[in-house]
mmCIF file of C-alpha atoms in Angstrom:
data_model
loop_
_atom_site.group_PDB
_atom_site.id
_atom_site.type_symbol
_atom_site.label_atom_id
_atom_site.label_comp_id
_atom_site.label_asym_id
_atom_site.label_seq_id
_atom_site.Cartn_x
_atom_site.Cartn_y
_atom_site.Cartn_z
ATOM 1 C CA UNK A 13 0.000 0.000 0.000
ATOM 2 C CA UNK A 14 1.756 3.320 -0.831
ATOM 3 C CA UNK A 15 0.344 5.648 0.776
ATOM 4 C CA UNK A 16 -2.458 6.405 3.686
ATOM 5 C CA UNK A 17 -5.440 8.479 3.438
ATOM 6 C CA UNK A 18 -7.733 9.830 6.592
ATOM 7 C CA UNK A 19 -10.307 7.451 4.709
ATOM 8 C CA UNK A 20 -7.802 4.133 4.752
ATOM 9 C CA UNK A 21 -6.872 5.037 8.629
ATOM 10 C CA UNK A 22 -10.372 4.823 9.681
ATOM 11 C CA UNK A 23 -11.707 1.977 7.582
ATOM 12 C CA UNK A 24 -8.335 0.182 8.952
ATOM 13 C CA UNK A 25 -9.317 1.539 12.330
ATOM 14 C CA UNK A 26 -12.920 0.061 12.261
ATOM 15 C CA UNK A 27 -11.652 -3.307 11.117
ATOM 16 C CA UNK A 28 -9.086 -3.578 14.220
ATOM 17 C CA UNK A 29 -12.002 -2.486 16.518
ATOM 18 C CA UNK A 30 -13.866 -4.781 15.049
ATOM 19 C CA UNK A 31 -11.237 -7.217 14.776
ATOM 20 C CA UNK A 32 -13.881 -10.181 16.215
ATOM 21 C CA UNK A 33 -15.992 -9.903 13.455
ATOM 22 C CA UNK A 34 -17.143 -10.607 9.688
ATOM 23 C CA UNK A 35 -17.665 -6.736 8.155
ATOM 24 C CA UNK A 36 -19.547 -6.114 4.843
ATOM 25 C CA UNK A 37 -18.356 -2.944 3.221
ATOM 26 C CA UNK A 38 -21.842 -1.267 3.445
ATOM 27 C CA UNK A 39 -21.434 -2.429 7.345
ATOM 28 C CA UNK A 40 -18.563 -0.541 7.364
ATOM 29 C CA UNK A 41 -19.774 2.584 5.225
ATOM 30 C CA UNK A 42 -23.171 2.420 7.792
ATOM 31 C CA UNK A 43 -20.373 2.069 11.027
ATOM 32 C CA UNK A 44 -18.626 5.102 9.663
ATOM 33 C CA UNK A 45 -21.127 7.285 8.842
ATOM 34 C CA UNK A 46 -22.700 6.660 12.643
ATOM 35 C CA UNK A 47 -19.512 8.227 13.615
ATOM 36 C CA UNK A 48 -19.463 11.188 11.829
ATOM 37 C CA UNK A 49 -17.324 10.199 9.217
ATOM 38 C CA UNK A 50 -18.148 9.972 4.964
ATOM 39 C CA UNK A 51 -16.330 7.243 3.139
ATOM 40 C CA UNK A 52 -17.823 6.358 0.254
ATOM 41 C CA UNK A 53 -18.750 2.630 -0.520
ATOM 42 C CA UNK A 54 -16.251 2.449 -3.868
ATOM 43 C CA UNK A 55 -13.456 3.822 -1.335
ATOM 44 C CA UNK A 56 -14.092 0.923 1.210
ATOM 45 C CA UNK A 57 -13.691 -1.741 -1.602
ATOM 46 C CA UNK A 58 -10.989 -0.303 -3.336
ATOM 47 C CA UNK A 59 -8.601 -0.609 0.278
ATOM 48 C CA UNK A 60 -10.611 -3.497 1.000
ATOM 49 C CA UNK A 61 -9.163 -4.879 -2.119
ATOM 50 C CA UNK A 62 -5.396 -3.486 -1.010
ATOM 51 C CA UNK A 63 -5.264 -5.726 2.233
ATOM 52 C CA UNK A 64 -6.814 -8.571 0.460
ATOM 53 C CA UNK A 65 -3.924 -8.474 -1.930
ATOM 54 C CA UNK A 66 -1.363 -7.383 0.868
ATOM 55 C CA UNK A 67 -2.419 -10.541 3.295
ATOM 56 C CA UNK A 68 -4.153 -8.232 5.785
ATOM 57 C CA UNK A 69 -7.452 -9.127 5.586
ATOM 58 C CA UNK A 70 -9.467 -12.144 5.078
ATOM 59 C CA UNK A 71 -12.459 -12.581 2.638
ATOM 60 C CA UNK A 72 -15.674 -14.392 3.373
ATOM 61 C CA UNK A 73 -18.186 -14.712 -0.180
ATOM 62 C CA UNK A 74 -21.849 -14.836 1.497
ATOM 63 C CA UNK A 75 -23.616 -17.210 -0.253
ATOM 64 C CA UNK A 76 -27.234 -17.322 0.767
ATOM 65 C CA UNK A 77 -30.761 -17.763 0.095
ATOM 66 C CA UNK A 78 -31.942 -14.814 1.285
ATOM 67 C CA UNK A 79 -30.922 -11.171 -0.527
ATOM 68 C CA UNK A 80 -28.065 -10.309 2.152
ATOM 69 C CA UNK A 81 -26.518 -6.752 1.497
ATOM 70 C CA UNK A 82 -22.843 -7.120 0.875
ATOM 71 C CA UNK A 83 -22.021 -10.945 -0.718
ATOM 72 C CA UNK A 84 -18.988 -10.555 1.097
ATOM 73 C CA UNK A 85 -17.728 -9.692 4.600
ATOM 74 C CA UNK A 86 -13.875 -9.327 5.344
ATOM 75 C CA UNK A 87 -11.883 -9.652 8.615
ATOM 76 C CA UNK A 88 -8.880 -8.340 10.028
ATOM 77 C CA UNK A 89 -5.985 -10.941 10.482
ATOM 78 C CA UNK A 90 -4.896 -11.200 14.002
ATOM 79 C CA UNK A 91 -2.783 -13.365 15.401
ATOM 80 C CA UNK A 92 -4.876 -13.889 17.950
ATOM 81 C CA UNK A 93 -8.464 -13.761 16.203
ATOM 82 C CA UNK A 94 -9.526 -15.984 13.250
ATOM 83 C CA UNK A 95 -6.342 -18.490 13.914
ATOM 84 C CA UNK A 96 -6.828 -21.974 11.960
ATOM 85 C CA UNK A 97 -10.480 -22.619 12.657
ATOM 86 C CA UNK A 98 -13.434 -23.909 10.798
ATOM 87 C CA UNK A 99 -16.083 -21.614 9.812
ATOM 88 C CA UNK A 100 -20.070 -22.251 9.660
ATOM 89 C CA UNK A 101 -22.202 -19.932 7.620
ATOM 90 C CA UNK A 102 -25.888 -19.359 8.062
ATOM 91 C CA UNK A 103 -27.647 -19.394 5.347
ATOM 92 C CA UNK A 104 -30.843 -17.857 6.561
ATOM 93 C CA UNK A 105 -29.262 -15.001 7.970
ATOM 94 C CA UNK A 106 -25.851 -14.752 7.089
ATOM 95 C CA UNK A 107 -23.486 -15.071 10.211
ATOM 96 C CA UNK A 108 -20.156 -16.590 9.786
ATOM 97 C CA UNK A 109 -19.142 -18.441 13.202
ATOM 98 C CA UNK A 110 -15.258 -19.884 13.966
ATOM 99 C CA UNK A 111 -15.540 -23.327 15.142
ATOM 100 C CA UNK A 112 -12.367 -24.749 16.881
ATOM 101 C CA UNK A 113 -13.453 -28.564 17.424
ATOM 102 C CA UNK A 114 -11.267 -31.766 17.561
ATOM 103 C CA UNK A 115 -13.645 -33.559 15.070
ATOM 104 C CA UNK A 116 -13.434 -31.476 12.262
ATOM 105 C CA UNK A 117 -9.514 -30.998 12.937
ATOM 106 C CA UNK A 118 -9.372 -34.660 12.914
ATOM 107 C CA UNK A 119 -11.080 -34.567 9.270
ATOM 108 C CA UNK A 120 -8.635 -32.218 8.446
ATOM 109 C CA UNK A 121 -5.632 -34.976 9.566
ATOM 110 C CA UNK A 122 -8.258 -37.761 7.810
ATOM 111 C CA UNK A 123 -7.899 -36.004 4.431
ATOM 112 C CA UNK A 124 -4.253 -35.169 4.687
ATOM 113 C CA UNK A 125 -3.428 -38.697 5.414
ATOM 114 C CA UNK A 126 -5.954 -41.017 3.111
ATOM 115 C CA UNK A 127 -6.196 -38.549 -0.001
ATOM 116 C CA UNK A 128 -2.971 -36.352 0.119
ATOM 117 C CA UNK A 129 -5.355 -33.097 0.268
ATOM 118 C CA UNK A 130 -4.167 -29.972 2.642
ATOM 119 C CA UNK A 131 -7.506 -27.862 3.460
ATOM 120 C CA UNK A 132 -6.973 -24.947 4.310
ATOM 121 C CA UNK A 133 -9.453 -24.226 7.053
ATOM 122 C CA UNK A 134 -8.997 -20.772 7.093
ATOM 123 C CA UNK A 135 -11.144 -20.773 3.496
ATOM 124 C CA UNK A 136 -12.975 -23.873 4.653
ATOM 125 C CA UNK A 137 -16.737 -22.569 5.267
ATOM 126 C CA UNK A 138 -19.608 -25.537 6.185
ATOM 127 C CA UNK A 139 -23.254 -23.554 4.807
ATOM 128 C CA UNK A 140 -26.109 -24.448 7.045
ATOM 129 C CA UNK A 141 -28.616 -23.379 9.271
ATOM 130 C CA UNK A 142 -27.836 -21.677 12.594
ATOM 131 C CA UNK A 143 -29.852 -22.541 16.178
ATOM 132 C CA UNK A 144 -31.483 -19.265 15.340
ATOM 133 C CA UNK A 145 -32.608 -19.528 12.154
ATOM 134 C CA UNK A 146 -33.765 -22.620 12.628
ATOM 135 C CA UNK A 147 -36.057 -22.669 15.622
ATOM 136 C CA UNK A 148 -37.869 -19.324 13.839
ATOM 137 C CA UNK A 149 -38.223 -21.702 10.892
ATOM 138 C CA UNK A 150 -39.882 -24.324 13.162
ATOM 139 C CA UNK A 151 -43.595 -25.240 12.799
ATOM 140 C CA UNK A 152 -43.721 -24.399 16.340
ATOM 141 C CA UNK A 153 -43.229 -20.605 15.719
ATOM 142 C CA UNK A 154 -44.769 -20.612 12.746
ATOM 143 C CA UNK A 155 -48.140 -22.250 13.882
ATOM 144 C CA UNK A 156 -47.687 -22.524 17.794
ATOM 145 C CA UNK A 157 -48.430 -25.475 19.259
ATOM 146 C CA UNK A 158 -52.107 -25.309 18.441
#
């Protein structure tokens, strides 16, 4: 990146405060604006581009049923957010949750070692239905118990 901008400081700002979570670039237009500040939404995905390319963020493509703004959402890389992990993606409603579990790491060491396959679980996204999402889906709440 060659140079830095008031624009790029607080779009890179945001993302570190936000460092926990999945950001579209309208989410991050909308967070800006709430403060005070104008970015426009061209500006957010032209830098969001630059740390894409420059290994600074991380890029999640949405892909859901429903008509969610922003296909994609993009997250700082910390060392100590968003390590190797497993992510699950609703798609009702869109969240992206990080799942550290033993099985799925073990399915990981499964496909290394019977099919000579790396995953990289960083990428690796399993599309589903969140607790959520599902129980508002339910006949229950959509007929009560009638």
């Amino acid at each position: 990146m060659s140079y830095s901008t008031k624009q790029r400081k607080l779009i890179l700002n945001l993302l570190k405060e936000q460092k926990d979570r999945h950001l579209t670039a309208e989410e991050i237009v909308s967070a800006l604006k709430a403060d005070g500040e104008l970015v426009g939404k061209a500006t957010v995905y032209r830098y969001l581009d630059l740390l894409l390319e420059s290994g600074m963020v991380r890029k999640y493509t949405a892909e859901s049923r429903t008509s969610a703004p922003g296909g994609a959402c993009y997250q700082l890389i910390c060392r100590d957010v968003c390590r190797e992990h497993f992510h699950l993606k609703c798609g009702d409603c869109g969240k992206l949750f990080h799942i550290e579990c033993d099985y799925l790491s073990d399915i990981e060491t499964h496909v290394k070692s019977d099919h000579d396959f790396n995953i990289d679980n960083t990428k690796t996204v399993f599309y589903g239905r969140c607790h959520d999402c599902d129980a508002e889906n339910s006949c229950e709440a959509a007929y009560g118990n009638d």
